[in-house]
Amino acid sequence: MKKLLLFALILLLSALMIGCTAAGSQSRENEEKTQQTDEADKEAVANIVEGFGKKLQEVSLLAPKEVLEKSMEESYGDFVTSELIAKWAKDPMNAPGRLTSSPWPDRIEILAIEKSAENEYEVKGEIIEITSTEKAEGGISAKRPITLAVRKIEDRWLIDDVKLGDYEKIK
């Protein structure tokens, strides 16, 4: 009888150990999948921000309202929510885009991408402005901090909010 109880106890402990190992393995697999998904999401978010940054020079913020709205929709529509475009059309001086013929916004350099919520990232970066001199010789003419909220909306990553900082002096 003792041998039978001992055998049953060994079987029970073995089953528990296998269960714990399987649960740990499942947990590691889930963690790896989450990391892979987060990395893929970060890459998609970075692509949206960089694509948007390349379009900034196409939008003249001093254009008449109808032209400005159309320009924002055409240039920013693949990157930004329609609500944000409507907000910027009402208040173009708080929108990113081109203010003068020179310098002009060339790109957004990403400094950090942080997950802020499920399906939402905050991107900190700088709008880099150049003139024809910097275009030919390299360098930058001006830079301006930008913080973007990028959200997954109906399976698409879109910029849903932007905060612009003040221009910084270039030494």
mmCIF file of N, CA, C and O in Angstrom, residues 56-63 97-106 128-135 141 167:
data_model
loop_
_atom_site.group_PDB
_atom_site.id
_atom_site.type_symbol
_atom_site.label_atom_id
_atom_site.label_comp_id
_atom_site.label_asym_id
_atom_site.label_seq_id
_atom_site.Cartn_x
_atom_site.Cartn_y
_atom_site.Cartn_z
ATOM 1 N N LEU A 56 5.691 67.317 -45.355
ATOM 2 C CA LEU A 56 5.507 68.626 -44.735
ATOM 3 C C LEU A 56 5.797 69.783 -45.687
ATOM 4 O O LEU A 56 5.114 70.803 -45.647
ATOM 5 N N GLN A 57 6.792 69.635 -46.543
ATOM 6 C CA GLN A 57 7.151 70.735 -47.444
ATOM 7 C C GLN A 57 6.094 70.984 -48.516
ATOM 8 O O GLN A 57 6.076 72.044 -49.131
ATOM 9 N N GLU A 58 5.177 70.042 -48.713
ATOM 10 C CA GLU A 58 4.156 70.186 -49.743
ATOM 11 C C GLU A 58 2.966 71.040 -49.304
ATOM 12 O O GLU A 58 2.126 71.399 -50.123
ATOM 13 N N VAL A 59 2.883 71.350 -48.014
ATOM 14 C CA VAL A 59 1.726 72.077 -47.489
ATOM 15 C C VAL A 59 2.143 73.478 -47.060
ATOM 16 O O VAL A 59 2.820 73.653 -46.044
ATOM 17 N N SER A 60 1.715 74.484 -47.834
ATOM 18 C CA SER A 60 1.983 75.873 -47.492
ATOM 19 C C SER A 60 0.923 76.339 -46.508
ATOM 20 O O SER A 60 -0.261 76.426 -46.837
ATOM 21 N N LEU A 61 1.348 76.638 -45.301
ATOM 22 C CA LEU A 61 0.422 77.051 -44.255
ATOM 23 C C LEU A 61 -0.143 78.446 -44.484
ATOM 24 O O LEU A 61 -1.119 78.832 -43.847
ATOM 25 N N LEU A 62 0.438 79.202 -45.398
ATOM 26 C CA LEU A 62 -0.029 80.553 -45.692
ATOM 27 C C LEU A 62 -0.975 80.591 -46.898
ATOM 28 O O LEU A 62 -1.432 81.665 -47.290
ATOM 29 N N ALA A 63 -1.277 79.446 -47.456
ATOM 30 C CA ALA A 63 -2.187 79.380 -48.608
ATOM 31 C C ALA A 63 -3.612 79.731 -48.173
ATOM 32 O O ALA A 63 -3.950 79.596 -46.988
ATOM 33 N N GLY A 97 4.019 72.217 -41.344
ATOM 34 C CA GLY A 97 4.007 72.456 -42.787
ATOM 35 C C GLY A 97 5.023 73.528 -43.128
ATOM 36 O O GLY A 97 5.873 73.894 -42.321
ATOM 37 N N ARG A 98 4.876 74.066 -44.336
ATOM 38 C CA ARG A 98 5.831 75.045 -44.847
ATOM 39 C C ARG A 98 5.319 76.458 -44.589
ATOM 40 O O ARG A 98 4.220 76.802 -45.001
ATOM 41 N N LEU A 99 6.131 77.266 -43.904
ATOM 42 C CA LEU A 99 5.756 78.656 -43.642
ATOM 43 C C LEU A 99 6.347 79.608 -44.673
ATOM 44 O O LEU A 99 5.718 80.602 -45.033
ATOM 45 N N THR A 100 7.551 79.340 -45.122
ATOM 46 C CA THR A 100 8.235 80.223 -46.061
ATOM 47 C C THR A 100 8.820 79.392 -47.204
ATOM 48 O O THR A 100 8.858 78.165 -47.136
ATOM 49 N N SER A 101 9.283 80.078 -48.230
ATOM 50 C CA SER A 101 9.894 79.329 -49.333
ATOM 51 C C SER A 101 11.242 78.742 -48.908
ATOM 52 O O SER A 101 11.649 77.700 -49.409
ATOM 53 N N SER A 102 11.908 79.407 -47.963
ATOM 54 C CA SER A 102 13.181 78.891 -47.479
ATOM 55 C C SER A 102 13.429 79.443 -46.082
ATOM 56 O O SER A 102 13.280 80.643 -45.869
ATOM 57 N N PRO A 103 13.749 78.650 -45.111
ATOM 58 C CA PRO A 103 13.925 77.202 -45.171
ATOM 59 C C PRO A 103 12.564 76.488 -45.255
ATOM 60 O O PRO A 103 11.525 77.079 -45.010
ATOM 61 N N TRP A 104 12.637 75.195 -45.562
ATOM 62 C CA TRP A 104 11.443 74.369 -45.633
ATOM 63 C C TRP A 104 11.663 73.089 -44.845
ATOM 64 O O TRP A 104 12.803 72.656 -44.658
ATOM 65 N N PRO A 105 10.557 72.493 -44.370
ATOM 66 C CA PRO A 105 10.697 71.235 -43.625
ATOM 67 C C PRO A 105 11.116 70.102 -44.558
ATOM 68 O O PRO A 105 10.504 69.903 -45.612
ATOM 69 N N ASP A 106 12.175 69.420 -44.191
ATOM 70 C CA ASP A 106 12.710 68.342 -45.025
ATOM 71 C C ASP A 106 12.274 66.961 -44.535
ATOM 72 O O ASP A 106 12.012 66.069 -45.323
ATOM 73 N N ILE A 128 13.137 68.787 -39.163
ATOM 74 C CA ILE A 128 14.400 69.324 -39.663
ATOM 75 C C ILE A 128 14.102 70.181 -40.885
ATOM 76 O O ILE A 128 13.484 69.713 -41.846
ATOM 77 N N GLU A 129 14.532 71.451 -40.841
ATOM 78 C CA GLU A 129 14.338 72.361 -41.955
ATOM 79 C C GLU A 129 15.679 72.647 -42.615
ATOM 80 O O GLU A 129 16.708 72.728 -41.948
ATOM 81 N N ILE A 130 15.625 72.794 -43.931
ATOM 82 C CA ILE A 130 16.837 73.057 -44.703
ATOM 83 C C ILE A 130 16.570 74.159 -45.726
ATOM 84 O O ILE A 130 15.425 74.509 -45.994
ATOM 85 N N THR A 131 17.662 74.663 -46.280
ATOM 86 C CA THR A 131 17.620 75.576 -47.417
ATOM 87 C C THR A 131 18.352 74.878 -48.559
ATOM 88 O O THR A 131 18.865 73.765 -48.398
ATOM 89 N N SER A 132 18.444 75.538 -49.688
ATOM 90 C CA SER A 132 19.161 74.934 -50.810
ATOM 91 C C SER A 132 20.639 74.709 -50.470
ATOM 92 O O SER A 132 21.264 73.775 -50.963
ATOM 93 N N THR A 133 21.193 75.543 -49.587
ATOM 94 C CA THR A 133 22.590 75.362 -49.164
ATOM 95 C C THR A 133 22.758 74.045 -48.418
ATOM 96 O O THR A 133 23.651 73.249 -48.728
ATOM 97 N N GLU A 134 21.886 73.779 -47.431
ATOM 98 C CA GLU A 134 21.972 72.530 -46.674
ATOM 99 C C GLU A 134 21.647 71.331 -47.555
ATOM 100 O O GLU A 134 22.211 70.255 -47.376
ATOM 101 N N LYS A 135 20.745 71.529 -48.502
ATOM 102 C CA LYS A 135 20.417 70.429 -49.409
ATOM 103 C C LYS A 135 21.651 70.016 -50.209
ATOM 104 O O LYS A 135 21.920 68.837 -50.396
ATOM 105 N N SER A 141 19.151 73.910 -41.271
ATOM 106 C CA SER A 141 18.971 75.340 -41.089
ATOM 107 C C SER A 141 18.216 75.635 -39.791
ATOM 108 O O SER A 141 18.501 76.600 -39.109
ATOM 109 N N TYR A 167 10.974 76.710 -32.228
ATOM 110 C CA TYR A 167 12.189 76.509 -33.017
ATOM 111 C C TYR A 167 13.405 76.625 -32.112
ATOM 112 O O TYR A 167 13.428 77.434 -31.180
#
